[in-house]
Every structure is written in structure tokens, then in C-alpha cells.
Amino acid sequence: MIIILKPDVDPNGPEVQRILETLHYYQGVTTRISGVTGAERKVIEIYVIGDTSRIPDEEIAMLPGVERVVRVSKKYRLIGRHTADQESLGFDYNGLYFDQDSFYIFAGLCAVDTPEHVEMMFAALKEVGITTSRMGAYKPRTNPYSFQGHGRKCLPWLFELAGKYGIRCIAMEVCKEAHIEEIYEELERAGRPTGVMLQIGTRNAQNFELLKAVGSQEEFPVLYKRGMGITIEESLNACEYIASEGNRNIVFCLRGVKTNLGDPHRNLVDFAHVPVVKGLTRLPVCVDPTHSVGRRQIAPDGIHEIFHAAAQGVIAGANMILVEFHPRPDKALCDGPQALTLEELPHFVEDMKIVREAYQQRKDLASRYALQSLSPSIQVVRR
Ligand code: PEP
Ligand code: MN
């Protein structure tokens, strides 16, 4: 059960106290208060967890300070698109606005390696007018003897270089709660020259304690990558953990699913799910063509398979692309064989612009047809 409070109700005031006392009268329930910043206003909600079946909705709804009471029978109650909740879950971060209509390319290194490579990447982004990047400092690897990222020690120069080239947001994976604190401290120490979107990798898609940790802070938005071997529904439920802790600044990322049926690609591209996730949730949706395809291969039409996969996501309305580049893929410490080169960046950006425009045209076309199909009934009403 969720109790949504009226605007301006003080979470520490007597009205909330009275609501909590009433709820705690019923045994076996616990409560948690959460402040949620929506697109239009900040909302305070009380989550009631446990056996709420005996709590009468009407009685709670009558208490001073209560706007409405919602029974959580629906899945992914907070991130979901339900009839009573159509307000956009868009959010501002460091001068960028993310929602189901926005569009960003987060291009960069799989793993931070040298200052020279990072600087070359940022300079190339600046050249094409992009202010969003990806850079892994903490890398969960299948093989314990593989490079696992430079961790905290690369953050000072990474953030400084990001500031130098006007990068406003870097997507960066975190594998445990302490990483969030490290990023926060190093950003502060550097004077906040850039921003960070905390990435939950596919291997941690159901690491519920980590999801709670990124959810219980409001400093950084979260890029949640779907689990590689679980259903969309399971991934959305896991993603709901983040929102249920209070942070709703979330982007949901499709990155392919693990099956041999995707061979010769690293994963089976799942970008047909872009409109599905946009329909089930109110979150912006990202696609990661790099980890889906997993190789540099130019198709007979002269277009990279990674470009083709990205285009599939963008033509279907994706709001963000997470894609790996490297100035010297042969020297990359992680995922070199799937990295695009800096020479290919302007081509990629132009290609995605074409596809994004085509998507906008498809949307306009759909609304024209929708209007046409309405017009006969409008005529009937006029008569
Ligand atoms: C990544 O984006 O750096 C990554 C490791 O991706 P995934 O978690 O999707 O494998
Ligand atoms: Mn990678």
C-alpha cells in the first residue's frame, strides 16, 4: 500500500505522525517515508509493507494530509505506466534532461586505461558536439585474472579531463556500495567538473542490496542494464528496487540477452523491446549495441553491424545509446575487439541523426493516421 501525501505536508509534522500511528495499530506492517521529486513537484509518500489487507483504504484516505491511497496490486508500481500515474518520470541532471522523448549518445571507453586515451576520446566527442560519455573505472570481469579497472585512483584525472572537454555526464558502472561513495568524494574533491550516471551492469541486475544502495541516494541518476538471462518482467521488478528506495532518476538499458541463438553476435539483440519497456514503464530507455553485437564487423552494405543494431533501437524510439569507442582498440585493456575507432565516431553520429529523424517522422506519421481514424466520429458528433 502507498499513501501519497498532499503537497506541502511536513514529513516530520503532526499529520504524518497521526497517519503512522494509525497504520502501526495494525500488526505485521512496517512503514517507510520517501520523498520523490517528480517532473512537476516533490511528493512525499508512505510505503506500507507487510500484510495490509486489514487496513481500510477509506479510513486512511480521510486522515488529514492524505491525498490518496494506492493499493499495490500492480507490478513495478513506481516505475510502471499505470492509469493513475501518467506523469512523466523525466529528470534533470547537470544541465541535461532525460525522459522518453530525449536522445543522447554516451560514447566512450569500456574501461579507463591511460590519460592519453581518455583525452583523445573526450577531444573527439567535443569535436562532434557530444557532452555525454561512458568510462568504466570498476570492471566486473568473468576471469579473475583479467584487468578489473583502475578504480578510485583514476577518478581525479578522469573527472578533470571530462571538465576540460565539457563532458557533462559519464556513465560509470558501480559494483558495490563503496564505489558510490568513492565517486562522490572524488567528484567533490575535483570541484564537480562533470557528472556521473551510476551504471548497474547486467551481472548485478538482481543484486538487490546494490540496487537499494543506488536507490537510496539522490545525488546520481542510475543506468540500469537488464539482466542478460532473465525476463523483462524480472528486470523491471529489480529496477523497481531502485525507485522503491526513493531515487526515480533511472534509465533502463537493453543490452542483448545471452543465448547461442544470437551467434555469431555476443548476445541476441533485444531492441524490439524498446517500445515494450516504454509502454510498461515511464522510464527513458537506452540501448547498448556494443555488448549486444560484441564484434567489429562491417556488413556487405558498408555499414558496421554495431551501427545497424544501434539503428534498430533508435528507429524504435530509444532515448540513449551506450556505445564503446577506443583510439587504439588493439591496446584496450577490456573489450577492444568490439570498440569502434575515433575515426568512425563522426560517421556513427551522423548515421544516428538520420535514424533519429526517421523515428520522429514515423511518430508524426502515426499521429496523423491516429487523427484521421478519429475524424469520422468527430463528424458524427458535429451532426
Ligand atoms: C559495460 O557497459 O561496461 C558492461 C560491462 O556491460 P554489461 O553489464 O551490459 O555487460
Ligand atoms: Mn565493455
Tab-separated table of C-alpha atoms and ligand atoms in Angstrom:
chain	number	residue	atom	x	y	z
A	1	MET	CA	0.000	0.000	0.000
A	2	ILE	CA	1.264	3.504	-0.816
A	3	ILE	CA	-0.092	6.621	0.810
A	4	ILE	CA	0.513	9.745	-1.222
A	5	LEU	CA	0.509	12.910	0.877
A	6	LYS	CA	-0.828	16.312	-0.099
A	7	PRO	CA	1.730	18.866	-1.302
A	8	ASP	CA	3.396	20.846	1.500
A	9	VAL	CA	2.755	18.227	4.198
A	10	ASP	CA	5.740	18.211	6.543
A	11	PRO	CA	7.127	14.642	6.780
A	12	ASN	CA	8.060	15.365	10.414
A	13	GLY	CA	4.794	17.106	11.280
A	14	PRO	CA	1.764	16.004	13.328
A	15	GLU	CA	-0.320	14.869	10.320
A	16	VAL	CA	2.276	12.299	9.293
A	17	GLN	CA	2.673	11.261	12.932
A	18	ARG	CA	-1.045	10.557	13.136
A	19	ILE	CA	-1.048	8.559	9.876
A	20	LEU	CA	1.868	6.438	11.103
A	21	GLU	CA	0.189	5.795	14.458
A	22	THR	CA	-2.987	4.675	12.694
A	23	LEU	CA	-1.042	2.330	10.418
A	24	HIS	CA	1.018	0.825	13.226
A	25	TYR	CA	-2.164	-0.098	15.025
A	26	TYR	CA	-2.336	-2.961	12.508
A	27	GLN	CA	0.125	-5.704	13.399
A	28	GLY	CA	2.681	-7.040	10.912
A	29	VAL	CA	3.126	-3.856	8.903
A	30	THR	CA	6.161	-1.628	8.654
A	31	THR	CA	6.303	1.837	7.107
A	32	ARG	CA	8.833	3.899	5.247
A	33	ILE	CA	8.611	7.555	4.207
A	34	SER	CA	10.016	8.556	0.862
A	35	GLY	CA	10.361	11.912	-0.881
A	36	VAL	CA	10.005	11.677	-4.629
A	37	THR	CA	10.880	14.521	-6.970
A	38	GLY	CA	8.548	14.290	-9.974
A	39	ALA	CA	8.657	16.404	-13.135
A	40	GLU	CA	6.269	18.945	-11.621
A	41	ARG	CA	6.515	18.697	-7.859
A	42	LYS	CA	8.061	16.907	-4.909
A	43	VAL	CA	5.777	14.240	-3.499
A	44	ILE	CA	6.030	12.616	-0.081
A	45	GLU	CA	4.823	9.016	0.063
A	46	ILE	CA	4.466	6.485	2.848
A	47	TYR	CA	5.120	2.882	1.820
A	48	VAL	CA	3.274	0.335	3.932
A	49	ILE	CA	4.930	-3.071	3.734
A	50	GLY	CA	3.578	-6.396	5.030
A	51	ASP	CA	0.009	-7.625	5.485
A	52	THR	CA	-2.051	-4.551	4.595
A	53	SER	CA	-5.243	-6.475	3.831
A	54	ARG	CA	-6.982	-5.379	7.059
A	55	ILE	CA	-6.170	-1.689	6.663
A	56	PRO	CA	-9.269	0.146	5.375
A	57	ASP	CA	-8.298	2.397	2.446
A	58	GLU	CA	-11.204	4.805	3.004
A	59	GLU	CA	-10.310	5.444	6.624
A	60	ILE	CA	-6.689	6.225	5.768
A	61	ALA	CA	-7.744	8.396	2.820
A	62	MET	CA	-9.831	10.545	5.226
A	63	LEU	CA	-6.890	11.358	7.509
A	64	PRO	CA	-5.570	14.937	7.337
A	65	GLY	CA	-2.639	15.296	4.948
A	66	VAL	CA	-3.531	12.295	2.776
A	67	GLU	CA	-4.068	12.942	-0.929
A	68	ARG	CA	-4.802	9.340	-1.952
A	69	VAL	CA	-4.176	5.723	-1.094
A	70	VAL	CA	-2.941	3.271	-3.707
A	71	ARG	CA	-3.125	-0.496	-3.379
A	72	VAL	CA	-0.015	-2.079	-4.838
A	73	SER	CA	-1.565	-4.849	-6.837
A	74	LYS	CA	0.293	-3.734	-9.916
A	75	LYS	CA	3.783	-4.842	-10.799
A	76	TYR	CA	6.586	-2.281	-10.641
A	77	ARG	CA	4.246	0.174	-9.031
A	78	LEU	CA	6.600	3.174	-9.080
A	79	ILE	CA	8.346	2.942	-12.426
A	80	GLY	CA	5.301	1.465	-14.196
A	81	ARG	CA	2.890	3.218	-16.514
A	82	HIS	CA	-0.460	2.836	-14.762
A	83	THR	CA	-3.681	4.654	-15.490
A	84	ALA	CA	-3.429	6.851	-12.391
A	85	ASP	CA	0.280	7.562	-12.982
A	86	GLN	CA	0.923	9.079	-16.357
A	87	GLU	CA	3.138	11.919	-15.132
A	88	SER	CA	6.469	11.752	-16.900
A	89	LEU	CA	9.392	10.355	-14.916
A	90	GLY	CA	11.801	12.678	-16.669
A	91	PHE	CA	14.635	14.239	-14.729
A	92	ASP	CA	17.261	16.942	-14.961
A	93	TYR	CA	20.868	16.120	-14.301
A	94	ASN	CA	23.778	18.518	-14.633
A	95	GLY	CA	22.093	20.531	-17.359
A	96	LEU	CA	20.771	17.511	-19.266
A	97	TYR	CA	17.135	16.430	-19.349
A	98	PHE	CA	16.211	12.758	-19.678
A	99	ASP	CA	12.773	11.411	-20.469
A	100	GLN	CA	11.020	9.221	-23.038
A	101	ASP	CA	11.482	11.923	-25.701
A	102	SER	CA	15.119	12.882	-25.126
A	103	PHE	CA	18.060	11.485	-27.071
A	104	TYR	CA	21.728	11.182	-26.079
A	105	ILE	CA	24.762	9.264	-27.260
A	106	PHE	CA	27.028	8.117	-24.403
A	107	ALA	CA	30.178	7.131	-26.269
A	108	GLY	CA	33.470	6.237	-24.662
A	109	LEU	CA	35.904	3.654	-23.414
A	110	CYS	CA	34.777	0.336	-21.963
A	111	ALA	CA	37.461	0.725	-19.310
A	112	VAL	CA	39.528	3.770	-18.396
A	113	ASP	CA	43.152	2.935	-19.197
A	114	THR	CA	45.533	5.860	-19.837
A	115	PRO	CA	45.044	9.649	-19.572
A	116	GLU	CA	46.158	9.923	-23.228
A	117	HIS	CA	43.413	7.581	-24.476
A	118	VAL	CA	40.758	9.237	-22.318
A	119	GLU	CA	41.810	12.689	-23.513
A	120	MET	CA	41.723	11.588	-27.157
A	121	MET	CA	38.201	10.218	-26.614
A	122	PHE	CA	36.910	13.386	-24.952
A	123	ALA	CA	38.529	15.578	-27.609
A	124	ALA	CA	36.819	13.522	-30.339
A	125	LEU	CA	33.475	13.908	-28.562
A	126	LYS	CA	33.939	17.647	-28.279
A	127	GLU	CA	34.690	17.782	-31.995
A	128	VAL	CA	31.273	16.275	-32.811
A	129	GLY	CA	29.450	18.303	-30.131
A	130	ILE	CA	28.716	15.455	-27.703
A	131	THR	CA	28.805	16.091	-23.939
A	132	THR	CA	27.972	12.584	-22.688
A	133	SER	CA	30.360	9.671	-22.372
A	134	ARG	CA	30.959	6.263	-20.818
A	135	MET	CA	34.069	5.284	-18.862
A	136	GLY	CA	34.459	2.180	-16.694
A	137	ALA	CA	36.662	2.522	-13.628
A	138	TYR	CA	35.302	-0.569	-11.855
A	139	LYS	CA	35.040	-3.554	-14.181
A	140	PRO	CA	33.417	-6.841	-13.151
A	141	ARG	CA	35.192	-9.488	-15.242
A	142	THR	CA	34.379	-13.113	-15.961
A	143	ASN	CA	38.008	-14.140	-15.458
A	144	PRO	CA	39.567	-13.188	-12.100
A	145	TYR	CA	42.936	-12.625	-13.812
A	146	SER	CA	41.558	-10.024	-16.253
A	147	PHE	CA	42.023	-6.263	-15.777
A	148	GLN	CA	39.358	-5.072	-13.354
A	149	GLY	CA	39.674	-1.334	-13.856
A	150	HIS	CA	41.851	1.325	-12.227
A	151	GLY	CA	39.155	2.011	-9.626
A	152	ARG	CA	39.275	5.116	-7.490
A	153	LYS	CA	42.791	6.154	-8.434
A	154	CYS	CA	41.866	7.142	-11.997
A	155	LEU	CA	38.897	9.274	-10.949
A	156	PRO	CA	40.783	12.545	-10.215
A	157	TRP	CA	42.356	12.839	-13.664
A	158	LEU	CA	39.315	11.344	-15.388
A	159	PHE	CA	36.999	13.992	-13.916
A	160	GLU	CA	39.475	16.767	-14.585
A	161	LEU	CA	39.768	15.762	-18.254
A	162	ALA	CA	35.974	15.489	-18.531
A	163	GLY	CA	35.685	19.062	-17.268
A	164	LYS	CA	38.342	20.250	-19.695
A	165	TYR	CA	36.336	18.931	-22.673
A	166	GLY	CA	32.892	19.961	-21.437
A	167	ILE	CA	31.630	16.442	-20.685
A	168	ARG	CA	28.521	16.828	-18.522
A	169	CYS	CA	27.801	13.207	-17.672
A	170	ILE	CA	29.806	9.963	-17.653
A	171	ALA	CA	28.077	6.576	-17.364
A	172	MET	CA	30.182	4.553	-14.936
A	173	GLU	CA	29.497	1.104	-13.522
A	174	VAL	CA	29.494	0.539	-9.770
A	175	CYS	CA	29.807	-2.951	-8.314
A	176	LYS	CA	29.392	-2.240	-4.617
A	177	GLU	CA	28.097	0.485	-2.351
A	178	ALA	CA	31.567	1.824	-1.519
A	179	HIS	CA	32.077	2.747	-5.184
A	180	ILE	CA	29.248	5.290	-4.969
A	181	GLU	CA	30.952	6.999	-2.043
A	182	GLU	CA	34.317	6.970	-3.841
A	183	ILE	CA	32.810	8.610	-6.925
A	184	TYR	CA	31.044	11.185	-4.759
A	185	GLU	CA	34.180	12.067	-2.818
A	186	GLU	CA	36.404	12.316	-5.892
A	187	LEU	CA	33.868	14.447	-7.754
A	188	GLU	CA	33.673	16.799	-4.784
A	189	ARG	CA	37.443	16.940	-4.457
A	190	ALA	CA	37.748	17.758	-8.163
A	191	GLY	CA	35.207	20.603	-7.790
A	192	ARG	CA	32.427	18.821	-9.699
A	193	PRO	CA	33.766	19.446	-13.214
A	194	THR	CA	31.398	16.793	-14.630
A	195	GLY	CA	28.557	14.464	-13.612
A	196	VAL	CA	28.191	10.699	-13.279
A	197	MET	CA	25.359	8.321	-14.068
A	198	LEU	CA	25.800	5.201	-11.947
A	199	GLN	CA	25.596	2.098	-14.087
A	200	ILE	CA	24.265	-1.216	-12.810
A	201	GLY	CA	25.811	-3.874	-15.038
A	202	THR	CA	23.926	-6.871	-16.315
A	203	ARG	CA	25.795	-9.127	-13.881
A	204	ASN	CA	24.386	-7.156	-10.968
A	205	ALA	CA	20.878	-6.820	-12.386
A	206	GLN	CA	19.473	-8.773	-9.438
A	207	ASN	CA	21.981	-7.701	-6.791
A	208	PHE	CA	19.215	-6.305	-4.631
A	209	GLU	CA	21.478	-4.786	-1.984
A	210	LEU	CA	23.377	-2.851	-4.656
A	211	LEU	CA	20.081	-1.766	-6.222
A	212	LYS	CA	18.932	-0.499	-2.831
A	213	ALA	CA	22.220	1.348	-2.405
A	214	VAL	CA	21.928	3.259	-5.700
A	215	GLY	CA	18.246	3.809	-4.980
A	216	SER	CA	18.744	5.298	-1.557
A	217	GLN	CA	20.925	8.156	-2.806
A	218	GLU	CA	19.600	11.046	-4.853
A	219	GLU	CA	22.892	12.549	-5.975
A	220	PHE	CA	23.364	10.441	-9.103
A	221	PRO	CA	20.930	9.099	-11.692
A	222	VAL	CA	21.091	5.376	-12.433
A	223	LEU	CA	21.511	3.479	-15.684
A	224	TYR	CA	20.032	0.043	-15.044
A	225	LYS	CA	21.084	-2.684	-17.510
A	226	ARG	CA	18.646	-5.562	-17.961
A	227	GLY	CA	19.790	-8.938	-16.708
A	228	MET	CA	21.324	-10.980	-19.516
A	229	GLY	CA	19.459	-14.174	-18.597
A	230	ILE	CA	16.225	-13.007	-17.007
A	231	THR	CA	12.912	-11.857	-18.385
A	232	ILE	CA	11.942	-8.239	-18.953
A	233	GLU	CA	9.469	-8.603	-16.108
A	234	GLU	CA	12.169	-9.793	-13.710
A	235	SER	CA	14.445	-6.946	-14.784
A	236	LEU	CA	11.684	-4.381	-14.296
A	237	ASN	CA	10.926	-5.765	-10.848
A	238	ALA	CA	14.616	-5.494	-9.982
A	239	CYS	CA	14.686	-1.938	-11.341
A	240	GLU	CA	11.711	-1.121	-9.122
A	241	TYR	CA	14.011	-1.754	-6.130
A	242	ILE	CA	15.914	1.405	-7.094
A	243	ALA	CA	12.743	3.503	-7.268
A	244	SER	CA	11.316	1.973	-4.092
A	245	GLU	CA	14.286	3.371	-2.166
A	246	GLY	CA	13.449	6.883	-3.370
A	247	ASN	CA	15.571	7.512	-6.465
A	248	ARG	CA	13.458	7.620	-9.609
A	249	ASN	CA	16.078	9.170	-11.855
A	250	ILE	CA	16.533	5.938	-13.768
A	251	VAL	CA	17.260	4.992	-17.362
A	252	PHE	CA	16.531	1.382	-18.366
A	253	CYS	CA	19.079	-0.138	-20.742
A	254	LEU	CA	18.656	-3.045	-23.167
A	255	ARG	CA	21.966	-4.761	-23.949
A	256	GLY	CA	21.080	-8.088	-25.525
A	257	VAL	CA	20.410	-11.436	-23.860
A	258	LYS	CA	22.643	-14.454	-23.542
A	259	THR	CA	21.812	-17.357	-25.845
A	260	ASN	CA	23.650	-19.255	-28.558
A	261	LEU	CA	20.785	-18.280	-30.848
A	262	GLY	CA	22.422	-14.883	-31.147
A	263	ASP	CA	25.619	-16.344	-32.667
A	264	PRO	CA	27.820	-15.007	-34.171
A	265	HIS	CA	26.904	-11.983	-32.043
A	266	ARG	CA	27.932	-11.886	-28.389
A	267	ASN	CA	24.271	-11.639	-27.334
A	268	LEU	CA	20.882	-11.711	-29.010
A	269	VAL	CA	19.902	-8.123	-29.803
A	270	ASP	CA	16.672	-7.334	-27.926
A	271	PHE	CA	15.923	-3.831	-29.160
A	272	ALA	CA	12.414	-4.775	-30.281
A	273	HIS	CA	11.755	-4.356	-26.547
A	274	VAL	CA	12.357	-0.570	-26.674
A	275	PRO	CA	8.637	0.216	-27.219
A	276	VAL	CA	7.692	-2.559	-24.793
A	277	VAL	CA	9.699	-1.005	-21.943
A	278	LYS	CA	8.448	2.469	-22.873
A	279	GLY	CA	4.911	1.107	-22.653
A	280	LEU	CA	5.342	-0.784	-19.390
A	281	THR	CA	7.282	1.979	-17.630
A	282	ARG	CA	7.676	5.741	-17.712
A	283	LEU	CA	11.466	5.495	-17.862
A	284	PRO	CA	13.748	6.684	-20.667
A	285	VAL	CA	15.145	3.642	-22.500
A	286	CYS	CA	18.767	3.152	-23.561
A	287	VAL	CA	20.250	0.623	-25.972
A	288	ASP	CA	23.770	-0.769	-25.852
A	289	PRO	CA	24.617	-2.055	-29.341
A	290	THR	CA	28.250	-2.774	-28.377
A	291	HIS	CA	27.648	-5.516	-25.828
A	292	SER	CA	24.743	-6.868	-27.872
A	293	VAL	CA	26.730	-7.348	-31.065
A	294	GLY	CA	30.142	-7.784	-29.471
A	295	ARG	CA	32.319	-7.507	-32.563
A	296	ARG	CA	33.593	-5.081	-35.167
A	297	GLN	CA	32.189	-6.328	-38.432
A	298	ILE	CA	31.283	-4.291	-41.464
A	299	ALA	CA	28.284	-5.705	-43.360
A	300	PRO	CA	28.294	-6.017	-47.178
A	301	ASP	CA	26.389	-2.701	-47.398
A	302	GLY	CA	29.409	-0.934	-45.858
A	303	ILE	CA	27.717	-0.309	-42.505
A	304	HIS	CA	29.055	-1.704	-39.208
A	305	GLU	CA	26.870	-4.342	-37.560
A	306	ILE	CA	27.067	-2.200	-34.394
A	307	PHE	CA	25.627	0.782	-36.323
A	308	HIS	CA	22.851	-1.450	-37.662
A	309	ALA	CA	21.942	-2.687	-34.172
A	310	ALA	CA	22.015	0.848	-32.724
A	311	ALA	CA	19.766	1.980	-35.578
A	312	GLN	CA	17.250	-0.742	-34.700
A	313	GLY	CA	16.990	0.700	-31.192
A	314	VAL	CA	16.847	4.337	-32.291
A	315	ILE	CA	14.250	3.776	-35.041
A	316	ALA	CA	12.099	2.190	-32.326
A	317	GLY	CA	12.376	5.276	-30.076
A	318	ALA	CA	15.425	4.647	-27.848
A	319	ASN	CA	16.347	7.701	-25.748
A	320	MET	CA	20.011	6.938	-25.288
A	321	ILE	CA	22.808	4.895	-26.855
A	322	LEU	CA	25.649	3.497	-24.761
A	323	VAL	CA	28.463	2.644	-27.132
A	324	GLU	CA	32.141	1.758	-26.864
A	325	PHE	CA	34.930	3.521	-28.750
A	326	HIS	CA	38.706	3.412	-28.318
A	327	PRO	CA	41.508	5.392	-30.001
A	328	ARG	CA	43.541	2.173	-30.239
A	329	PRO	CA	41.259	-0.893	-29.890
A	330	ASP	CA	44.340	-3.150	-30.108
A	331	LYS	CA	45.673	-1.502	-26.929
A	332	ALA	CA	42.377	-1.515	-24.965
A	333	LEU	CA	42.517	-3.367	-21.642
A	334	CYS	CA	38.902	-4.514	-21.947
A	335	ASP	CA	36.577	-5.235	-24.887
A	336	GLY	CA	38.972	-3.952	-27.583
A	337	PRO	CA	37.571	-6.289	-30.271
A	338	GLN	CA	34.145	-4.629	-30.060
A	339	ALA	CA	35.303	-0.994	-29.824
A	340	LEU	CA	34.681	1.400	-32.685
A	341	THR	CA	37.536	3.793	-33.528
A	342	LEU	CA	37.615	7.561	-33.155
A	343	GLU	CA	37.725	7.931	-36.943
A	344	GLU	CA	34.356	6.148	-37.002
A	345	LEU	CA	32.751	8.492	-34.443
A	346	PRO	CA	31.560	11.268	-36.842
A	347	HIS	CA	30.115	8.596	-39.155
A	348	PHE	CA	28.281	6.961	-36.234
A	349	VAL	CA	26.877	10.276	-35.002
A	350	GLU	CA	25.648	11.264	-38.468
A	351	ASP	CA	24.121	7.847	-39.028
A	352	MET	CA	22.236	8.018	-35.720
A	353	LYS	CA	20.997	11.509	-36.588
A	354	ILE	CA	19.422	10.126	-39.766
A	355	VAL	CA	17.744	7.322	-37.827
A	356	ARG	CA	16.537	9.611	-35.052
A	357	GLU	CA	14.979	11.945	-37.629
A	358	ALA	CA	13.331	8.964	-39.289
A	359	TYR	CA	11.897	7.963	-35.909
A	360	GLN	CA	10.481	11.496	-35.410
A	361	GLN	CA	8.901	11.298	-38.854
A	362	ARG	CA	7.401	7.896	-38.017
A	363	LYS	CA	5.926	9.378	-34.833
A	364	ASP	CA	4.396	12.306	-36.758
A	365	LEU	CA	3.027	9.880	-39.329
A	366	ALA	CA	1.435	7.769	-36.582
A	367	SER	CA	-0.264	10.801	-35.041
A	368	ARG	CA	-1.568	11.904	-38.474
A	369	TYR	CA	-3.088	8.464	-39.021
A	370	ALA	CA	-4.488	8.417	-35.476
A	371	LEU	CA	-6.208	11.781	-36.131
A	372	GLN	CA	-7.603	10.534	-39.413
A	373	SER	CA	-9.100	7.493	-37.756
A	374	LEU	CA	-10.766	9.771	-35.177
A	375	SER	CA	-12.242	12.202	-37.690
A	376	PRO	CA	-15.342	10.142	-38.770
A	377	SER	CA	-16.581	10.053	-35.152
A	378	ILE	CA	-15.888	13.804	-34.794
A	379	GLN	CA	-18.152	14.367	-37.838
A	380	VAL	CA	-20.876	12.219	-36.262
A	381	VAL	CA	-20.735	14.312	-33.099
A	382	ARG	CA	-20.954	17.563	-35.133
A	383	ARG	CA	-24.058	16.381	-36.957
B	1	PEP	C1	29.562	-2.199	-19.704
B	1	PEP	O1	28.689	-1.488	-20.239
B	1	PEP	O2	30.660	-1.758	-19.394
B	1	PEP	C2	29.254	-3.607	-19.399
B	1	PEP	C3	30.096	-4.360	-18.732
B	1	PEP	O3	28.089	-4.013	-19.896
B	1	PEP	P1	27.128	-5.212	-19.381
B	1	PEP	O4	26.969	-5.046	-17.906
B	1	PEP	O5	25.869	-4.978	-20.167
B	1	PEP	O6	27.813	-6.496	-19.775
B	2	MN	MN	32.619	-3.376	-22.384
